[in-house]
């Protein structure tokens, strides 16, 4: 059997693919803005599909807009090995988050095709719709529907900040397929991704193998105040929704310290109405994101901060409404596959490290229905979800080599 040192991906071809994708939705600051179901997402999907066609893959687009490219195996009835990630990005996001995992899997396919290597099992490449959850909350919705964890029609009805519906936008960009979005048997799912944190760089390692993904809990908070002219209205007796939100936001920031545990808590999005400097704000919406490896700690933290929110709202006379938008439990990967990632990296001569993913990935939902593992490469300066997000081309190539050999091994298992 071919050993890891005998076959390598083409690093410059991978770089060219990543650079072509980085040109779609490129921002002046060197990042990309390719929000899900926008024209930029469509253009990147179209290019991806063109590349899948060139490889003669069997292409399927399902009713959530997930794009699959299947390469037959010698034993075509066996469950496939699958790999991919997402093409969508954050607003002013980076050139690697998500797209590296899609282009990495594409480079694996290209390497297998040009070397005329046929695996026992079929291999499937996937682009999952709306991983980011930034335009339409929550995140990872399409792998969630595929895995049976989220309801398709609930996702179809989600709206962006301008009131546009998810399903309408999916249709508008012509990526609402007719194939049901429903899980099929998968032998192993590998997702290749940038780390998005500082650990690999700090430890001087090239490859990370997460043992799993933290839990993700998202909430939406709506506060109502009383608008009035700021000049004549005395300070006493005001119902200022933005001041209520300000107090609440700091409670969220204090939460990890207060709980004394391993967790993070963030308010990242806020809308203030009517957003005029001389009107007391009467409507505020903000989001809360809580993550931990310990689901119970995250839930207890939420209960504590929710009680704070209620007492702040009461004291300020600002009625509060809270939506528990999304919960995904922490997701421990298949230990055997995690070890395999470490073993393949070691065989290839890449220093590697077991770790935990603090970022959410479609691998979280995949892990609910198939044996799953991920491959991480370093993020320079630990920066991600920003335009300066960077990973060296050598590391991009190294991670793709690990992906290639992890996929080859499992695709040749009977
Ligand atoms: C996905 O990008 C996340 O929020 O971690
Ligand atoms: Mn991502
Ligand atoms: Mn992301």
Tab-separated table of C-alpha atoms and ligand atoms in Angstrom:
chain	number	residue	atom	x	y	z
A	1	UNK	CA	0.000	0.000	0.000
A	2	UNK	CA	1.128	3.501	-0.728
A	3	UNK	CA	2.717	5.179	2.299
A	4	UNK	CA	2.286	8.850	3.226
A	5	UNK	CA	5.699	9.789	1.893
A	6	UNK	CA	4.966	8.410	-1.592
A	7	UNK	CA	2.065	10.666	-2.449
A	8	UNK	CA	1.636	14.386	-1.824
A	9	UNK	CA	-0.870	17.039	-2.788
A	10	UNK	CA	0.136	19.855	-5.129
A	11	UNK	CA	0.697	22.822	-2.792
A	12	UNK	CA	0.863	25.444	-5.514
A	13	UNK	CA	-2.373	24.228	-7.089
A	14	UNK	CA	-4.032	24.422	-3.665
A	15	UNK	CA	-2.701	27.954	-3.253
A	16	UNK	CA	-4.055	28.967	-6.675
A	17	UNK	CA	-7.498	27.622	-5.779
A	18	UNK	CA	-7.472	29.500	-2.464
A	19	UNK	CA	-6.335	32.691	-4.169
A	20	UNK	CA	-9.046	32.408	-6.826
A	21	UNK	CA	-11.650	32.008	-4.076
A	22	UNK	CA	-10.149	34.907	-2.098
A	23	UNK	CA	-10.857	37.085	-5.146
A	24	UNK	CA	-14.595	36.489	-4.745
A	25	UNK	CA	-15.851	38.982	-2.185
A	26	UNK	CA	-12.363	40.382	-1.597
A	27	UNK	CA	-12.307	43.319	0.825
A	28	UNK	CA	-9.938	46.301	0.652
A	29	UNK	CA	-8.369	45.146	3.929
A	30	UNK	CA	-7.205	41.840	2.427
A	31	UNK	CA	-10.013	39.635	3.690
A	32	UNK	CA	-13.262	38.393	2.160
A	33	UNK	CA	-16.912	39.167	2.653
A	34	UNK	CA	-18.863	36.235	1.272
A	35	UNK	CA	-21.935	36.110	3.461
A	36	UNK	CA	-24.124	33.077	2.957
A	37	UNK	CA	-26.641	33.162	0.079
A	38	UNK	CA	-25.352	36.469	-1.296
A	39	UNK	CA	-24.161	37.037	-4.875
A	40	UNK	CA	-20.581	36.458	-3.703
A	41	UNK	CA	-21.531	33.087	-2.202
A	42	UNK	CA	-23.202	32.204	-5.519
A	43	UNK	CA	-20.137	33.140	-7.559
A	44	UNK	CA	-17.861	31.059	-5.334
A	45	UNK	CA	-20.289	28.114	-5.509
A	46	UNK	CA	-20.425	28.369	-9.307
A	47	UNK	CA	-16.635	28.222	-9.497
A	48	UNK	CA	-16.553	25.285	-7.088
A	49	UNK	CA	-19.120	23.387	-9.177
A	50	UNK	CA	-17.095	24.070	-12.337
A	51	UNK	CA	-14.077	22.507	-10.652
A	52	UNK	CA	-16.112	19.496	-9.509
A	53	UNK	CA	-17.321	19.012	-13.106
A	54	UNK	CA	-13.752	19.037	-14.394
A	55	UNK	CA	-13.075	16.031	-12.171
A	56	UNK	CA	-16.156	14.206	-13.475
A	57	UNK	CA	-17.622	13.932	-10.022
A	58	UNK	CA	-21.274	13.119	-9.537
A	59	UNK	CA	-22.694	16.441	-8.311
A	60	UNK	CA	-25.724	16.719	-6.063
A	61	UNK	CA	-27.276	19.901	-4.704
A	62	UNK	CA	-29.816	19.322	-1.978
A	63	UNK	CA	-32.778	21.400	-0.806
A	64	UNK	CA	-30.548	23.239	1.718
A	65	UNK	CA	-28.081	24.164	-1.013
A	66	UNK	CA	-25.413	21.758	0.217
A	67	UNK	CA	-23.153	20.783	-2.687
A	68	UNK	CA	-21.795	17.240	-2.831
A	69	UNK	CA	-19.280	15.826	-5.327
A	70	UNK	CA	-18.959	12.051	-5.316
A	71	UNK	CA	-16.099	9.987	-6.678
A	72	UNK	CA	-16.940	6.301	-7.036
A	73	UNK	CA	-15.043	3.583	-5.169
A	74	UNK	CA	-14.127	0.075	-6.293
A	75	UNK	CA	-16.772	-1.144	-3.931
A	76	UNK	CA	-19.365	1.481	-4.630
A	77	UNK	CA	-22.045	0.265	-2.225
A	78	UNK	CA	-19.806	0.906	0.770
A	79	UNK	CA	-20.425	4.064	2.787
A	80	UNK	CA	-18.218	6.898	1.505
A	81	UNK	CA	-15.519	8.853	3.249
A	82	UNK	CA	-16.581	12.498	3.278
A	83	UNK	CA	-14.690	15.755	3.652
A	84	UNK	CA	-15.430	19.431	3.230
A	85	UNK	CA	-16.329	22.586	5.068
A	86	UNK	CA	-17.937	25.891	4.062
A	87	UNK	CA	-17.576	28.549	1.371
A	88	UNK	CA	-19.426	31.311	3.241
A	89	UNK	CA	-17.581	33.827	5.412
A	90	UNK	CA	-18.059	36.347	8.162
A	91	UNK	CA	-18.559	40.040	7.277
A	92	UNK	CA	-14.974	41.252	6.805
A	93	UNK	CA	-13.803	37.703	7.392
A	94	UNK	CA	-10.600	35.964	6.406
A	95	UNK	CA	-9.347	34.103	3.320
A	96	UNK	CA	-8.998	30.710	5.019
A	97	UNK	CA	-11.885	30.040	7.418
A	98	UNK	CA	-14.009	27.331	5.805
A	99	UNK	CA	-12.716	27.632	2.276
A	100	UNK	CA	-9.448	25.899	3.228
A	101	UNK	CA	-11.404	22.761	4.112
A	102	UNK	CA	-13.315	22.825	0.822
A	103	UNK	CA	-10.261	23.587	-1.343
A	104	UNK	CA	-8.196	21.090	0.710
A	105	UNK	CA	-10.683	18.310	-0.024
A	106	UNK	CA	-10.785	19.426	-3.677
A	107	UNK	CA	-6.980	19.187	-3.824
A	108	UNK	CA	-7.231	15.653	-2.405
A	109	UNK	CA	-9.706	14.763	-5.178
A	110	UNK	CA	-7.450	16.325	-7.821
A	111	UNK	CA	-4.443	14.410	-6.488
A	112	UNK	CA	-6.338	11.112	-6.565
A	113	UNK	CA	-7.651	11.778	-10.087
A	114	UNK	CA	-4.322	12.777	-11.601
A	115	UNK	CA	-2.613	9.751	-10.027
A	116	UNK	CA	-5.498	7.519	-11.159
A	117	UNK	CA	-5.940	6.171	-7.651
A	118	UNK	CA	-9.234	4.415	-7.039
A	119	UNK	CA	-10.189	3.811	-3.421
A	120	UNK	CA	-12.256	0.917	-2.071
A	121	UNK	CA	-14.943	3.273	-0.840
A	122	UNK	CA	-16.430	6.249	-2.642
A	123	UNK	CA	-15.216	9.687	-1.597
A	124	UNK	CA	-17.540	12.664	-1.228
A	125	UNK	CA	-16.565	16.329	-1.062
A	126	UNK	CA	-19.058	18.734	0.485
A	127	UNK	CA	-19.723	22.461	0.808
A	128	UNK	CA	-22.192	23.050	3.646
A	129	UNK	CA	-24.531	26.059	3.332
A	130	UNK	CA	-24.398	28.795	5.998
A	131	UNK	CA	-21.820	27.541	8.448
A	132	UNK	CA	-21.182	30.997	9.846
A	133	UNK	CA	-24.643	31.939	11.087
A	134	UNK	CA	-23.689	35.578	10.809
A	135	UNK	CA	-26.263	36.612	8.208
A	136	UNK	CA	-28.877	33.995	9.145
A	137	UNK	CA	-28.624	32.685	12.713
A	138	UNK	CA	-27.906	30.075	13.840
A	139	UNK	CA	-24.701	28.593	12.425
A	140	UNK	CA	-24.092	25.183	10.800
A	141	UNK	CA	-27.772	24.985	9.854
A	142	UNK	CA	-27.404	22.895	6.715
A	143	UNK	CA	-25.300	20.154	8.274
A	144	UNK	CA	-27.770	20.400	11.173
A	145	UNK	CA	-30.732	19.680	8.881
A	146	UNK	CA	-28.749	16.983	7.050
A	147	UNK	CA	-27.960	15.242	10.352
A	148	UNK	CA	-31.601	15.471	11.474
A	149	UNK	CA	-30.852	17.839	14.370
A	150	UNK	CA	-32.602	20.925	12.917
A	151	UNK	CA	-35.941	21.311	11.157
A	152	UNK	CA	-35.681	22.320	7.509
A	153	UNK	CA	-38.732	24.599	7.523
A	154	UNK	CA	-37.614	26.376	10.673
A	155	UNK	CA	-34.329	27.165	8.937
A	156	UNK	CA	-36.137	28.215	5.716
A	157	UNK	CA	-38.045	30.825	7.745
A	158	UNK	CA	-35.012	32.420	9.396
A	159	UNK	CA	-34.579	36.058	8.421
A	160	UNK	CA	-31.569	38.303	8.014
A	161	UNK	CA	-31.311	41.805	9.440
A	162	UNK	CA	-33.147	43.205	6.382
A	163	UNK	CA	-36.018	40.756	6.728
A	164	UNK	CA	-34.999	38.493	3.836
A	165	UNK	CA	-35.967	34.825	4.250
A	166	UNK	CA	-33.393	32.062	4.058
A	167	UNK	CA	-35.366	29.954	1.574
A	168	UNK	CA	-36.057	32.950	-0.702
A	169	UNK	CA	-32.378	33.808	-0.803
A	170	UNK	CA	-31.440	30.183	-1.488
A	171	UNK	CA	-33.835	30.238	-4.461
A	172	UNK	CA	-32.620	33.637	-5.595
A	173	UNK	CA	-29.042	32.388	-6.003
A	174	UNK	CA	-30.359	29.188	-7.733
A	175	UNK	CA	-28.978	26.794	-5.150
A	176	UNK	CA	-32.188	25.325	-3.767
A	177	UNK	CA	-31.826	21.789	-5.086
A	178	UNK	CA	-34.568	19.206	-5.282
A	179	UNK	CA	-32.772	16.372	-3.492
A	180	UNK	CA	-33.972	15.958	0.116
A	181	UNK	CA	-31.484	17.170	2.710
A	182	UNK	CA	-31.208	13.971	4.673
A	183	UNK	CA	-28.319	12.013	6.089
A	184	UNK	CA	-26.905	9.055	4.198
A	185	UNK	CA	-24.397	6.571	5.630
A	186	UNK	CA	-20.884	8.011	5.942
A	187	UNK	CA	-17.917	5.870	6.957
A	188	UNK	CA	-15.767	8.756	8.263
A	189	UNK	CA	-16.064	12.544	8.005
A	190	UNK	CA	-12.852	14.582	8.093
A	191	UNK	CA	-12.965	18.373	8.229
A	192	UNK	CA	-9.814	20.349	7.515
A	193	UNK	CA	-9.757	23.868	8.997
A	194	UNK	CA	-7.556	26.638	10.325
A	195	UNK	CA	-7.214	26.595	14.104
A	196	UNK	CA	-8.573	30.152	14.571
A	197	UNK	CA	-6.700	30.400	17.878
A	198	UNK	CA	-3.129	30.869	19.145
A	199	UNK	CA	-2.139	27.434	20.459
A	200	UNK	CA	-0.432	25.718	17.511
A	201	UNK	CA	1.699	28.765	16.782
A	202	UNK	CA	2.617	29.186	20.433
A	203	UNK	CA	3.569	25.519	20.770
A	204	UNK	CA	5.458	25.477	17.478
A	205	UNK	CA	3.256	22.710	15.994
A	206	UNK	CA	2.097	22.358	12.434
A	207	UNK	CA	-0.945	20.122	12.822
A	208	UNK	CA	-3.663	20.093	15.472
A	209	UNK	CA	-6.037	17.198	16.077
A	210	UNK	CA	-9.016	18.411	18.101
A	211	UNK	CA	-10.486	15.830	20.439
A	212	UNK	CA	-13.786	17.590	19.827
A	213	UNK	CA	-15.700	20.860	19.759
A	214	UNK	CA	-17.042	22.874	22.692
A	215	UNK	CA	-20.781	23.354	23.173
A	216	UNK	CA	-22.332	26.404	21.542
A	217	UNK	CA	-25.296	28.200	23.084
A	218	UNK	CA	-26.820	31.246	21.371
A	219	UNK	CA	-29.420	33.606	22.792
A	220	UNK	CA	-31.214	36.706	21.479
A	221	UNK	CA	-32.233	39.407	23.944
A	222	UNK	CA	-34.778	42.140	23.166
A	223	UNK	CA	-35.242	45.109	25.507
A	224	UNK	CA	-37.955	47.696	25.336
A	225	UNK	CA	-37.539	51.215	26.701
A	226	UNK	CA	-39.345	54.507	26.346
A	227	UNK	CA	-38.168	56.905	23.656
A	228	UNK	CA	-38.071	60.596	24.413
A	229	UNK	CA	-36.268	63.818	23.577
A	230	UNK	CA	-32.928	63.661	25.415
A	231	UNK	CA	-32.753	67.381	26.316
A	232	UNK	CA	-35.915	68.094	28.260
A	233	UNK	CA	-36.299	64.592	29.768
A	234	UNK	CA	-34.800	64.416	33.274
A	235	UNK	CA	-32.408	61.551	34.069
A	236	UNK	CA	-34.648	60.276	36.846
A	237	UNK	CA	-37.466	58.106	35.593
A	238	UNK	CA	-35.989	57.297	32.183
A	239	UNK	CA	-36.431	53.845	30.651
A	240	UNK	CA	-33.302	53.670	28.551
A	241	UNK	CA	-33.076	50.310	26.789
A	242	UNK	CA	-29.475	50.856	25.719
A	243	UNK	CA	-28.316	51.511	29.284
A	244	UNK	CA	-30.057	48.288	30.336
A	245	UNK	CA	-28.251	46.429	27.573
A	246	UNK	CA	-24.917	48.006	28.571
A	247	UNK	CA	-25.232	46.660	32.103
A	248	UNK	CA	-26.238	43.243	30.794
A	249	UNK	CA	-23.353	43.066	28.341
A	250	UNK	CA	-20.823	43.575	31.119
A	251	UNK	CA	-22.505	40.806	33.128
A	252	UNK	CA	-21.917	38.490	30.164
A	253	UNK	CA	-18.264	39.533	29.985
A	254	UNK	CA	-17.825	38.806	33.719
A	255	UNK	CA	-19.484	35.406	33.485
A	256	UNK	CA	-16.434	33.167	32.875
A	257	UNK	CA	-14.591	34.680	35.882
A	258	UNK	CA	-17.634	34.420	38.050
A	259	UNK	CA	-18.293	30.764	37.140
A	260	UNK	CA	-14.652	29.928	37.806
A	261	UNK	CA	-14.631	27.470	34.951
A	262	UNK	CA	-13.387	26.890	31.508
A	263	UNK	CA	-15.763	28.834	29.312
A	264	UNK	CA	-16.101	31.954	27.168
A	265	UNK	CA	-19.052	34.322	26.867
A	266	UNK	CA	-19.523	37.063	24.277
A	267	UNK	CA	-21.963	39.699	23.081
A	268	UNK	CA	-20.994	40.293	19.456
A	269	UNK	CA	-24.036	41.864	17.848
A	270	UNK	CA	-26.284	44.727	18.884
A	271	UNK	CA	-29.019	46.795	17.251
A	272	UNK	CA	-30.130	50.006	18.865
A	273	UNK	CA	-33.319	51.864	17.877
A	274	UNK	CA	-33.996	54.440	16.767
A	275	UNK	CA	-30.241	55.039	16.961
A	276	UNK	CA	-30.312	58.783	17.110
A	277	UNK	CA	-28.024	60.759	19.396
A	278	UNK	CA	-30.890	62.836	20.670
A	279	UNK	CA	-33.510	60.166	21.306
A	280	UNK	CA	-33.544	57.897	24.363
A	281	UNK	CA	-33.272	54.345	22.906
A	282	UNK	CA	-36.500	52.380	23.094
A	283	UNK	CA	-35.564	49.078	21.452
A	284	UNK	CA	-32.347	47.121	21.719
A	285	UNK	CA	-31.482	43.658	20.488
A	286	UNK	CA	-28.253	41.905	21.366
A	287	UNK	CA	-26.874	38.387	21.106
A	288	UNK	CA	-25.181	36.154	23.689
A	289	UNK	CA	-22.751	33.365	22.765
A	290	UNK	CA	-21.637	30.946	25.512
A	291	UNK	CA	-19.167	28.099	24.867
A	292	UNK	CA	-17.526	25.442	27.013
A	293	UNK	CA	-16.384	21.836	26.920
A	294	UNK	CA	-18.661	21.467	29.979
A	295	UNK	CA	-22.299	21.747	28.790
A	296	UNK	CA	-23.583	21.873	32.333
A	297	UNK	CA	-21.325	24.789	33.251
A	298	UNK	CA	-22.545	26.681	30.167
A	299	UNK	CA	-26.177	26.086	31.183
A	300	UNK	CA	-25.584	27.157	34.790
A	301	UNK	CA	-23.793	30.271	33.539
A	302	UNK	CA	-26.771	31.115	31.349
A	303	UNK	CA	-29.209	30.665	34.236
A	304	UNK	CA	-27.105	33.015	36.396
A	305	UNK	CA	-26.863	35.728	33.766
A	306	UNK	CA	-30.509	35.380	32.770
A	307	UNK	CA	-31.488	36.169	36.377
A	308	UNK	CA	-29.222	39.243	36.233
A	309	UNK	CA	-30.875	40.323	32.976
A	310	UNK	CA	-34.317	40.040	34.552
A	311	UNK	CA	-33.428	42.092	37.602
A	312	UNK	CA	-31.707	44.792	35.521
A	313	UNK	CA	-34.755	44.954	33.228
A	314	UNK	CA	-37.062	45.229	36.226
A	315	UNK	CA	-35.035	47.966	37.926
A	316	UNK	CA	-34.894	50.034	34.735
A	317	UNK	CA	-38.525	49.469	33.820
A	318	UNK	CA	-37.530	47.955	30.478
A	319	UNK	CA	-39.532	44.829	29.564
A	320	UNK	CA	-37.277	42.038	28.337
A	321	UNK	CA	-37.847	39.169	25.902
A	322	UNK	CA	-35.341	36.353	25.549
A	323	UNK	CA	-35.066	33.733	22.809
A	324	UNK	CA	-32.994	30.609	23.353
A	325	UNK	CA	-32.013	30.458	19.700
A	326	UNK	CA	-29.608	27.537	19.450
A	327	UNK	CA	-27.867	24.885	21.476
A	328	UNK	CA	-25.347	22.324	20.289
A	329	UNK	CA	-23.867	20.028	22.910
A	330	UNK	CA	-20.089	19.643	23.167
A	331	UNK	CA	-18.941	17.152	20.619
A	332	UNK	CA	-16.206	14.593	21.452
A	333	UNK	CA	-14.831	13.088	18.230
A	334	UNK	CA	-14.090	9.444	17.514
A	335	UNK	CA	-10.924	8.827	19.531
A	336	UNK	CA	-9.625	6.332	16.988
A	337	UNK	CA	-9.818	8.877	14.167
A	338	UNK	CA	-8.235	11.610	16.275
A	339	UNK	CA	-5.299	9.277	16.937
A	340	UNK	CA	-5.155	8.526	13.227
A	341	UNK	CA	-4.778	12.223	12.398
A	342	UNK	CA	-1.898	12.453	14.889
A	343	UNK	CA	-0.298	9.270	13.507
A	344	UNK	CA	-0.523	10.414	9.876
A	345	UNK	CA	0.895	13.854	10.780
A	346	UNK	CA	3.770	12.206	12.637
A	347	UNK	CA	4.472	9.861	9.730
A	348	UNK	CA	4.629	12.869	7.417
A	349	UNK	CA	7.102	14.526	9.771
A	350	UNK	CA	4.773	17.306	10.938
A	351	UNK	CA	4.895	18.192	14.663
A	352	UNK	CA	1.347	17.822	15.982
A	353	UNK	CA	-0.809	18.390	19.019
A	354	UNK	CA	-4.114	17.131	20.429
A	355	UNK	CA	-6.350	20.047	21.400
A	356	UNK	CA	-9.959	21.275	21.687
A	357	UNK	CA	-11.825	23.336	19.099
A	358	UNK	CA	-13.298	26.502	20.555
A	359	UNK	CA	-14.817	27.342	17.186
A	360	UNK	CA	-17.965	25.709	15.869
A	361	UNK	CA	-17.793	23.542	12.748
A	362	UNK	CA	-20.142	21.399	10.676
A	363	UNK	CA	-18.098	18.524	12.121
A	364	UNK	CA	-20.141	19.036	15.280
A	365	UNK	CA	-23.360	17.884	13.601
A	366	UNK	CA	-21.528	15.303	11.479
A	367	UNK	CA	-20.197	13.805	14.673
A	368	UNK	CA	-23.788	13.058	15.725
A	369	UNK	CA	-24.251	10.690	12.785
A	370	UNK	CA	-20.791	9.511	11.639
A	371	UNK	CA	-17.300	8.848	12.881
A	372	UNK	CA	-15.684	12.300	12.719
A	373	UNK	CA	-12.332	14.026	13.175
A	374	UNK	CA	-10.731	17.331	12.215
A	375	UNK	CA	-7.327	18.538	11.076
A	376	UNK	CA	-6.141	22.001	12.168
A	377	UNK	CA	-3.296	24.159	10.890
A	378	UNK	CA	-1.928	27.277	12.643
A	379	UNK	CA	-3.515	30.721	12.406
A	380	UNK	CA	-0.818	33.380	12.340
A	381	UNK	CA	-1.095	35.518	15.456
A	382	UNK	CA	-4.104	33.429	16.465
A	383	UNK	CA	-6.338	35.817	14.464
A	384	UNK	CA	-9.518	34.680	12.691
A	385	UNK	CA	-12.914	36.090	11.658
A	386	UNK	CA	-10.891	39.166	10.665
A	387	UNK	CA	-9.416	40.403	7.393
A	388	UNK	CA	-5.838	39.792	8.547
A	389	UNK	CA	-6.523	36.085	9.116
A	390	UNK	CA	-3.467	34.244	7.728
A	391	UNK	CA	-2.043	30.746	7.501
A	392	UNK	CA	1.257	30.040	5.726
A	393	UNK	CA	1.062	28.267	2.355
A	394	UNK	CA	3.400	25.575	3.722
A	395	UNK	CA	0.965	24.868	6.522
A	396	UNK	CA	-1.991	24.823	4.109
A	397	UNK	CA	-0.138	22.195	2.075
A	398	UNK	CA	0.868	20.185	5.162
A	399	UNK	CA	-2.715	19.995	6.401
A	400	UNK	CA	-3.914	18.907	2.957
A	401	UNK	CA	-1.327	16.119	2.959
A	402	UNK	CA	-2.614	14.934	6.326
A	403	UNK	CA	-6.167	15.067	4.965
A	404	UNK	CA	-5.133	13.121	1.856
A	405	UNK	CA	-3.629	10.272	3.825
A	406	UNK	CA	-6.337	10.165	6.481
A	407	UNK	CA	-8.908	9.924	3.672
A	408	UNK	CA	-6.910	7.350	1.742
A	409	UNK	CA	-6.570	5.125	4.791
A	410	UNK	CA	-10.221	5.178	5.734
A	411	UNK	CA	-11.392	5.001	2.116
A	412	UNK	CA	-9.453	1.762	1.729
A	413	UNK	CA	-11.015	0.192	4.816
A	414	UNK	CA	-13.561	-2.448	4.068
B	1	LIG	C1	-18.166	29.626	13.687
B	1	LIG	O1	-17.513	30.290	12.893
B	1	LIG	C2	-18.113	29.917	15.096
B	1	LIG	O2	-18.882	30.775	15.543
B	1	LIG	O3	-17.257	29.351	15.800
B	2	LIG	MN1	-15.210	27.832	9.711
B	3	LIG	MN1	-16.075	31.013	10.944
